[in-house]
Structures are given as structure tokens and as C-alpha cells.
PDB file of C-alpha atoms in Angstrom:
ATOM      1  CA  MET N   4      99.971 129.698  67.423  1.00 63.00           C
ATOM      2  CA  ALA N   5     101.911 126.977  69.183  1.00 84.00           C
ATOM      3  CA  ALA N   6     100.441 124.035  71.018  1.00 91.00           C
ATOM      4  CA  VAL N   7     102.236 121.200  72.765  1.00 94.00           C
ATOM      5  CA  VAL N   8     101.714 117.661  71.481  1.00 95.00           C
ATOM      6  CA  ARG N   9     102.277 114.784  73.903  1.00 93.00           C
ATOM      7  CA  ILE N  10     103.675 111.782  72.005  1.00 92.00           C
ATOM      8  CA  PRO N  11     102.795 108.278  73.289  1.00 89.00           C
ATOM      9  CA  THR N  12     105.543 105.749  73.978  1.00 85.00           C
ATOM     10  CA  VAL N  13     104.791 103.654  70.887  1.00 86.00           C
ATOM     11  CA  LEU N  14     105.187 106.644  68.556  1.00 90.00           C
ATOM     12  CA  ARG N  15     108.390 107.995  70.129  1.00 91.00           C
ATOM     13  CA  PRO N  16     110.712 106.001  67.825  1.00 90.00           C
ATOM     14  CA  ALA N  17     109.218 108.101  65.004  1.00 91.00           C
ATOM     15  CA  THR N  18     109.975 111.370  66.846  1.00 92.00           C
ATOM     16  CA  GLY N  19     113.535 110.516  67.822  1.00 92.00           C
ATOM     17  CA  GLY N  20     112.363 109.834  71.368  1.00 92.00           C
ATOM     18  CA  ALA N  21     110.697 113.233  71.858  1.00 91.00           C
ATOM     19  CA  THR N  22     107.842 113.177  74.410  1.00 89.00           C
ATOM     20  CA  LEU N  23     106.585 116.760  74.107  1.00 92.00           C
ATOM     21  CA  VAL N  24     106.732 118.580  70.789  1.00 94.00           C
ATOM     22  CA  SER N  25     105.788 122.225  70.214  1.00 94.00           C
ATOM     23  CA  VAL N  26     103.802 122.526  66.978  1.00 93.00           C
ATOM     24  CA  GLU N  27     102.253 125.464  65.118  1.00 91.00           C
ATOM     25  CA  GLY N  28      98.656 125.327  63.943  1.00 92.00           C
ATOM     26  CA  SER N  29      95.173 126.697  64.573  1.00 94.00           C
ATOM     27  CA  THR N  30      93.307 123.407  64.012  1.00 95.00           C
ATOM     28  CA  ILE N  31      94.054 119.759  64.807  1.00 95.00           C
ATOM     29  CA  GLY N  32      94.510 119.154  61.073  1.00 93.00           C
ATOM     30  CA  ASP N  33      97.157 121.918  60.893  1.00 93.00           C
ATOM     31  CA  VAL N  34      98.929 120.602  63.968  1.00 95.00           C
ATOM     32  CA  LEU N  35      99.061 117.016  62.698  1.00 94.00           C
ATOM     33  CA  GLU N  36     100.189 118.103  59.220  1.00 92.00           C
ATOM     34  CA  SER N  37     102.939 120.179  60.807  1.00 93.00           C
ATOM     35  CA  LEU N  38     103.942 117.281  63.054  1.00 94.00           C
ATOM     36  CA  THR N  39     104.129 114.883  60.124  1.00 93.00           C
ATOM     37  CA  THR N  40     106.210 117.376  58.131  1.00 93.00           C
ATOM     38  CA  THR N  41     108.752 117.379  60.958  1.00 94.00           C
ATOM     39  CA  TYR N  42     108.493 113.632  61.573  1.00 94.00           C
ATOM     40  CA  PRO N  43     107.381 111.949  58.299  1.00 93.00           C
ATOM     41  CA  ALA N  44     107.663 108.455  59.831  1.00 91.00           C
ATOM     42  CA  ILE N  45     104.694 109.188  62.089  1.00 91.00           C
ATOM     43  CA  ARG N  46     102.224 110.053  59.339  1.00 91.00           C
ATOM     44  CA  GLY N  47     100.836 106.590  58.628  1.00 88.00           C
ATOM     45  CA  GLN N  48      99.889 106.170  62.270  1.00 87.00           C
ATOM     46  CA  LEU N  49      98.052 109.500  62.534  1.00 91.00           C
ATOM     47  CA  LEU N  50      96.299 110.248  59.273  1.00 89.00           C
ATOM     48  CA  ASN N  51      94.638 108.406  56.430  1.00 88.00           C
ATOM     49  CA  GLU N  52      95.731 109.163  52.861  1.00 86.00           C
ATOM     50  CA  ASP N  53      92.848 111.649  52.515  1.00 86.00           C
ATOM     51  CA  GLY N  54      94.001 113.610  55.579  1.00 82.00           C
ATOM     52  CA  THR N  55      91.268 112.343  57.929  1.00 86.00           C
ATOM     53  CA  LEU N  56      92.122 110.985  61.370  1.00 89.00           C
ATOM     54  CA  HIS N  57      93.188 107.358  61.567  1.00 88.00           C
ATOM     55  CA  ARG N  58      90.384 105.220  62.977  1.00 85.00           C
ATOM     56  CA  PHE N  59      92.604 103.736  65.708  1.00 87.00           C
ATOM     57  CA  LEU N  60      94.037 107.002  66.986  1.00 92.00           C
ATOM     58  CA  ASN N  61      92.553 109.022  69.839  1.00 95.00           C
ATOM     59  CA  VAL N  62      93.366 112.743  69.765  1.00 96.00           C
ATOM     60  CA  TYR N  63      92.523 115.007  72.681  1.00 97.00           C
ATOM     61  CA  VAL N  64      92.701 118.794  73.084  1.00 96.00           C
ATOM     62  CA  ASN N  65      93.306 119.193  76.797  1.00 95.00           C
ATOM     63  CA  ASP N  66      90.571 116.912  78.264  1.00 92.00           C
ATOM     64  CA  ASP N  67      88.371 116.640  75.195  1.00 94.00           C
ATOM     65  CA  ASP N  68      88.249 114.004  72.462  1.00 94.00           C
ATOM     66  CA  VAL N  69      88.458 115.823  69.102  1.00 94.00           C
ATOM     67  CA  ARG N  70      85.826 113.524  67.601  1.00 90.00           C
ATOM     68  CA  TYR N  71      83.330 115.672  69.514  1.00 90.00           C
ATOM     69  CA  LEU N  72      85.015 118.952  68.551  1.00 92.00           C
ATOM     70  CA  GLY N  73      85.001 118.612  64.767  1.00 91.00           C
ATOM     71  CA  GLY N  74      87.814 116.119  64.136  1.00 90.00           C
ATOM     72  CA  VAL N  75      90.629 117.643  62.068  1.00 91.00           C
ATOM     73  CA  ASP N  76      88.725 120.967  62.120  1.00 93.00           C
ATOM     74  CA  ALA N  77      88.814 121.152  65.937  1.00 95.00           C
ATOM     75  CA  PRO N  78      90.272 124.532  66.955  1.00 95.00           C
ATOM     76  CA  VAL N  79      93.585 124.719  68.780  1.00 95.00           C
ATOM     77  CA  ALA N  80      94.586 127.704  70.917  1.00 93.00           C
ATOM     78  CA  ASP N  81      97.979 128.807  72.209  1.00 90.00           C
ATOM     79  CA  ASP N  82      99.217 126.620  75.042  1.00 88.00           C
ATOM     80  CA  ASP N  83      96.628 123.873  74.452  1.00 94.00           C
ATOM     81  CA  GLU N  84      97.969 120.421  75.202  1.00 94.00           C
ATOM     82  CA  ILE N  85      97.226 117.842  72.533  1.00 96.00           C
ATOM     83  CA  THR N  86      97.533 114.193  73.508  1.00 96.00           C
ATOM     84  CA  LEU N  87      97.806 111.359  70.986  1.00 95.00           C
ATOM     85  CA  LEU N  88      96.940 107.847  72.172  1.00 94.00           C
ATOM     86  CA  PRO N  89      96.467 104.781  69.991  1.00 91.00           C
ATOM     87  CA  ALA N  90      93.024 103.239  70.517  1.00 93.00           C
ATOM     88  CA  VAL N  91      93.014 100.079  72.603  1.00 95.00           C
ATOM     89  CA  ALA N  92      90.645  97.741  70.831  1.00 94.00           C
ATOM     90  CA  GLY N  93      90.267  94.241  69.476  1.00 92.00           C
ATOM     91  CA  GLY N  94      87.802  91.515  68.742  1.00 81.00           C
ATOM     92  CA  ALA N  95      87.021  87.860  69.125  1.00 75.00           C
ATOM     93  CA  HIS N  96      87.658  86.941  65.464  1.00 74.00           C
TER      94      HIS N  96
ATOM     95  CA  MET O  21     105.491  86.286  83.298  1.00 95.00           C
ATOM     96  CA  LEU O  22     102.476  88.232  84.575  1.00 97.00           C
ATOM     97  CA  GLN O  23     102.288  88.525  88.353  1.00 98.00           C
ATOM     98  CA  LEU O  24      99.206  89.716  90.205  1.00 97.00           C
ATOM     99  CA  THR O  25      97.219  89.159  93.371  1.00 98.00           C
ATOM    100  CA  ALA O  26      94.065  87.047  93.461  1.00 98.00           C
ATOM    101  CA  ASP O  27      92.104  90.251  94.223  1.00 98.00           C
ATOM    102  CA  LEU O  28      93.331  91.886  90.999  1.00 98.00           C
ATOM    103  CA  ARG O  29      92.578  88.746  88.979  1.00 98.00           C
ATOM    104  CA  ASP O  30      89.097  88.664  90.516  1.00 97.00           C
ATOM    105  CA  ALA O  31      88.603  92.364  89.667  1.00 98.00           C
ATOM    106  CA  MET O  32      89.322  91.634  85.991  1.00 98.00           C
ATOM    107  CA  VAL O  33      86.955  88.657  85.971  1.00 98.00           C
ATOM    108  CA  ALA O  34      84.218  90.660  87.746  1.00 98.00           C
ATOM    109  CA  THR O  35      84.503  93.477  85.182  1.00 98.00           C
ATOM    110  CA  CYS O  36      84.096  90.957  82.372  1.00 97.00           C
ATOM    111  CA  VAL O  37      81.178  89.141  84.001  1.00 97.00           C
ATOM    112  CA  ARG O  38      79.370  92.444  84.618  1.00 97.00           C
ATOM    113  CA  ALA O  39      79.792  93.346  80.931  1.00 97.00           C
ATOM    114  CA  LEU O  40      78.044  90.171  79.709  1.00 97.00           C
ATOM    115  CA  PRO O  41      76.666  89.558  77.119  1.00 96.00           C
ATOM    116  CA  GLU O  42      79.202  92.087  75.761  1.00 97.00           C
ATOM    117  CA  GLU O  43      82.969  91.750  75.992  1.00 96.00           C
ATOM    118  CA  GLY O  44      84.427  93.395  79.089  1.00 97.00           C
ATOM    119  CA  CYS O  45      87.719  95.287  79.144  1.00 98.00           C
ATOM    120  CA  GLY O  46      90.108  97.470  81.095  1.00 98.00           C
ATOM    121  CA  LEU O  47      93.711  98.575  81.520  1.00 98.00           C
ATOM    122  CA  LEU O  48      96.495  97.288  83.737  1.00 98.00           C
ATOM    123  CA  LEU O  49      98.834  99.551  85.676  1.00 97.00           C
ATOM    124  CA  GLY O  50     102.098  98.204  86.989  1.00 96.00           C
ATOM    125  CA  SER O  51     105.743  97.697  86.182  1.00 92.00           C
ATOM    126  CA  SER O  52     107.473  96.804  82.945  1.00 83.00           C
ATOM    127  CA  ASP O  53     108.587  93.434  84.345  1.00 89.00           C
ATOM    128  CA  GLY O  54     105.005  92.205  84.551  1.00 94.00           C
ATOM    129  CA  VAL O  55     103.827  93.011  88.082  1.00 97.00           C
ATOM    130  CA  VAL O  56     100.234  94.286  87.996  1.00 98.00           C
ATOM    131  CA  MET O  57      99.497  96.932  90.649  1.00 97.00           C
ATOM    132  CA  GLU O  58      96.028  98.083  89.634  1.00 97.00           C
ATOM    133  CA  VAL O  59      93.153  97.048  87.405  1.00 98.00           C
ATOM    134  CA  VAL O  60      91.271  99.945  85.762  1.00 98.00           C
ATOM    135  CA  ALA O  61      87.863  98.844  84.494  1.00 98.00           C
ATOM    136  CA  SER O  62      86.480 100.497  81.364  1.00 98.00           C
ATOM    137  CA  VAL O  63      83.172 100.520  79.607  1.00 97.00           C
ATOM    138  CA  ASN O  64      83.424  98.645  76.312  1.00 97.00           C
ATOM    139  CA  VAL O  65      82.497 101.558  74.032  1.00 96.00           C
ATOM    140  CA  ALA O  66      82.047  99.121  71.127  1.00 95.00           C
ATOM    141  CA  HIS O  67      79.129  97.591  73.124  1.00 96.00           C
ATOM    142  CA  SER O  68      79.580  94.252  71.416  1.00 95.00           C
ATOM    143  CA  ALA O  69      80.022  90.569  72.212  1.00 94.00           C
ATOM    144  CA  ARG O  70      82.594  90.327  69.402  1.00 93.00           C
ATOM    145  CA  VAL O  71      84.739  93.465  69.655  1.00 94.00           C
ATOM    146  CA  TYR O  72      85.928  95.755  72.403  1.00 95.00           C
ATOM    147  CA  GLU O  73      87.323  99.244  72.671  1.00 96.00           C
ATOM    148  CA  ILE O  74      88.553 100.935  75.830  1.00 97.00           C
ATOM    149  CA  ASP O  75      86.668 104.169  76.574  1.00 96.00           C
ATOM    150  CA  PRO O  76      88.918 106.979  75.197  1.00 95.00           C
ATOM    151  CA  ARG O  77      88.275 109.015  78.388  1.00 95.00           C
ATOM    152  CA  VAL O  78      89.462 106.139  80.584  1.00 97.00           C
ATOM    153  CA  LEU O  79      92.505 105.829  78.319  1.00 96.00           C
ATOM    154  CA  LEU O  80      93.434 109.515  78.682  1.00 96.00           C
ATOM    155  CA  HIS O  81      92.894 109.678  82.434  1.00 96.00           C
ATOM    156  CA  THR O  82      94.748 106.418  83.073  1.00 96.00           C
ATOM    157  CA  PHE O  83      97.791 107.497  81.030  1.00 93.00           C
ATOM    158  CA  ARG O  84      97.842 110.869  82.792  1.00 90.00           C
ATOM    159  CA  ARG O  85      97.563 109.276  86.201  1.00 92.00           C
ATOM    160  CA  ALA O  86     100.320 106.788  85.343  1.00 91.00           C
ATOM    161  CA  ASP O  87     102.606 109.710  84.383  1.00 84.00           C
ATOM    162  CA  ASP O  88     101.754 111.557  87.611  1.00 86.00           C
ATOM    163  CA  GLU O  89     102.253 108.508  89.825  1.00 90.00           C
ATOM    164  CA  GLY O  90     105.338 107.145  88.105  1.00 87.00           C
ATOM    165  CA  VAL O  91     103.757 103.833  87.107  1.00 91.00           C
ATOM    166  CA  MET O  92     103.171 102.361  83.663  1.00 93.00           C
ATOM    167  CA  VAL O  93     100.151 101.372  81.668  1.00 95.00           C
ATOM    168  CA  MET O  94     101.547  97.894  81.091  1.00 96.00           C
ATOM    169  CA  GLY O  95      98.681  95.997  79.568  1.00 96.00           C
ATOM    170  CA  VAL O  96      95.057  95.505  78.734  1.00 97.00           C
ATOM    171  CA  PHE O  97      92.520  92.804  79.527  1.00 98.00           C
ATOM    172  CA  HIS O  98      89.358  91.815  77.743  1.00 97.00           C
ATOM    173  CA  SER O  99      87.030  88.846  77.635  1.00 96.00           C
ATOM    174  CA  HIS O 100      86.182  86.361  74.968  1.00 95.00           C
ATOM    175  CA  THR O 101      82.644  85.267  75.694  1.00 94.00           C
ATOM    176  CA  HIS O 102      82.218  82.567  73.062  1.00 91.00           C
ATOM    177  CA  SER O 103      85.705  81.707  71.847  1.00 91.00           C
ATOM    178  CA  GLU O 104      89.007  80.477  73.160  1.00 91.00           C
ATOM    179  CA  PRO O 105      90.826  82.981  75.415  1.00 94.00           C
ATOM    180  CA  ARG O 106      93.777  83.687  73.149  1.00 93.00           C
ATOM    181  CA  PRO O 107      94.382  86.744  70.936  1.00 95.00           C
ATOM    182  CA  SER O 108      92.319  86.724  67.763  1.00 93.00           C
ATOM    183  CA  PRO O 109      93.687  87.994  64.431  1.00 92.00           C
ATOM    184  CA  THR O 110      91.871  91.294  65.192  1.00 90.00           C
ATOM    185  CA  ASP O 111      93.524  91.514  68.621  1.00 93.00           C
ATOM    186  CA  VAL O 112      96.931  90.917  67.036  1.00 94.00           C
ATOM    187  CA  ALA O 113      96.386  93.409  64.207  1.00 90.00           C
ATOM    188  CA  GLN O 114      95.266  96.118  66.639  1.00 89.00           C
ATOM    189  CA  ALA O 115      97.730  95.451  69.484  1.00 91.00           C
ATOM    190  CA  PRO O 116      98.869  98.973  70.373  1.00 87.00           C
ATOM    191  CA  ASP O 117     102.169  98.366  72.165  1.00 90.00           C
ATOM    192  CA  PRO O 118     104.723  95.507  71.934  1.00 90.00           C
ATOM    193  CA  SER O 119     105.805  96.097  75.545  1.00 92.00           C
ATOM    194  CA  TRP O 120     102.303  95.372  76.889  1.00 95.00           C
ATOM    195  CA  HIS O 121     100.829  92.258  78.460  1.00 97.00           C
ATOM    196  CA  TYR O 122      97.569  91.182  76.801  1.00 97.00           C
ATOM    197  CA  VAL O 123      95.283  89.355  79.218  1.00 97.00           C
ATOM    198  CA  LEU O 124      92.350  87.297  77.976  1.00 97.00           C
ATOM    199  CA  VAL O 125      89.505  86.329  80.287  1.00 97.00           C
ATOM    200  CA  GLY O 126      87.740  83.274  78.886  1.00 96.00           C
ATOM    201  CA  LEU O 127      84.076  83.027  79.839  1.00 95.00           C
ATOM    202  CA  ARG O 128      82.987  80.293  77.420  1.00 93.00           C
ATOM    203  CA  GLU O 129      83.727  77.368  79.724  1.00 91.00           C
ATOM    204  CA  GLU O 130      82.228  76.753  83.147  1.00 89.00           C
ATOM    205  CA  THR O 131      85.592  77.541  84.741  1.00 93.00           C
ATOM    206  CA  THR O 132      86.782  81.084  83.981  1.00 95.00           C
ATOM    207  CA  GLN O 133      90.242  81.189  82.418  1.00 96.00           C
ATOM    208  CA  VAL O 134      92.731  84.044  82.770  1.00 97.00           C
ATOM    209  CA  ARG O 135      95.648  83.824  80.320  1.00 97.00           C
ATOM    210  CA  SER O 136      98.312  86.339  79.367  1.00 98.00           C
ATOM    211  CA  PHE O 137     100.129  86.910  76.078  1.00 97.00           C
ATOM    212  CA  ARG O 138     102.798  89.093  74.510  1.00 97.00           C
ATOM    213  CA  ILE O 139     102.229  90.364  70.968  1.00 96.00           C
ATOM    214  CA  GLU O 140     105.319  91.587  69.165  1.00 93.00           C
ATOM    215  CA  ASN O 141     105.467  92.266  65.428  1.00 91.00           C
ATOM    216  CA  GLY O 142     102.348  90.174  64.938  1.00 93.00           C
ATOM    217  CA  VAL O 143     103.788  87.173  66.796  1.00 95.00           C
ATOM    218  CA  VAL O 144     101.803  85.901  69.789  1.00 97.00           C
ATOM    219  CA  SER O 145     103.480  84.109  72.687  1.00 97.00           C
ATOM    220  CA  GLU O 146     101.732  82.990  75.854  1.00 98.00           C
ATOM    221  CA  GLU O 147     103.329  83.787  79.205  1.00 97.00           C
ATOM    222  CA  SER O 148     102.660  82.279  82.601  1.00 97.00           C
ATOM    223  CA  VAL O 149     100.323  83.967  85.092  1.00 97.00           C
ATOM    224  CA  GLU O 150     101.476  83.831  88.704  1.00 97.00           C
ATOM    225  CA  ILE O 151      98.970  84.632  91.441  1.00 96.00           C
ATOM    226  CA  ARG O 152     100.866  86.068  94.406  1.00 88.00           C
TER     227      ARG O 152
END
């Protein structure tokens, strides 16, 4: 199954400037593994070494945050749009 | 330089005051050359006086709207309630985009301060804030 992944501006240098990438996979984990196989430079910004989602990355399937859909196990259907956005966060120290 | 109207500055300050005792935060829509066109308030989902995180739903909807309307998400603002309004080591380490403007609203002193910074490759530089 193929879904479309929307790449944020800050990650586009790692995808050769691509904004929308068609990726095979039936779960978010599959999709991100496939994406990082095509674009190895992006891996460190998406996944931890153990394959879990990076703490400071937001991943959405259509309108939904995958943290509430099972994380890397979240199902992906044909024509779903997956959006990656780095978390915007900080602290006073 | 960051350029914005007094109304937009006041909207950022009001968001941060309403969030007290927690840090307040939100996104800035505008142009790449530093002109702010809209302030988008967010809940601080970290619910903390020491850290902030923009609500992931606000993030998604704001980026989508920016794409649809042909504007840019060009920065973020948040408050420091008990420390100087300049980026902390955490802010610098987690800065998501070197093209952004990082606005700090300082609420520690009696007079509210609004300062703006660029953060590129871990290097912080302050820029001027012009109220138009």
C-alpha cells in the first residue's frame, strides 16, 4: 500500500528537496523504515536507535497524532497522508 | 529584524499572561524577512513553568493553513516567567528551524519584555524588534 508523506522544510535537505514522497507500508513503522531506506540522512531525526519514534517528532496520519493511534504500530491505508513535523518545544533552563 | 504591530505584540503578551503560572507559547505566521502577520496562540501541552511545547494539533493546523494561504510559519514565541528572556540551553538544543525567529516574552520584571533571537547551528544572536 502506498501513502504520501509530507516532508517539513527542515527535513527537505535530507530528501533532496522533496516535499511529498510516496512510500509503501501498512504501519507508520513500515512507512518510516521505508522512508529512511530511501533517504538514510533523515533517520536520526525520525527514529531512535531502537526503532521507536523520536521524542521531538510529531507524526500525523491525516488529522490524527499517531501517539494516540499506537505509535509505530499505527495502521496506514492507501492514500493516507502522513505529515511529519518537528515538535516545537523548549524550556527556561 | 522582527517587525510587528503593537496589537500582535500585545496578543503574544496576553497569551503568556493568561498561561501564568505556566509558560505561554504560540506560533508566528508571516514572511521570511521577519514581518509578523498573525499570532497563533497555543496551549502549552507541557503545562509547566519551566518548559513549553506547542500543542501538536495547533502545529498541524497552522502549517496546513500556512500552505493553503501562501504564508510561512516563521517563528515561535514563549514566555520565561522567572528567568531572563533569552533562549536557554534547552531552547537552543530544541530549536526546530534555523530560518525561524524565536521570540521571548519576559514576565519576571515589572515591565514585560519582548525580545527576538535567531538560532542557527546552536549560535544565538539577538535581533531588533520594530513595532510598526
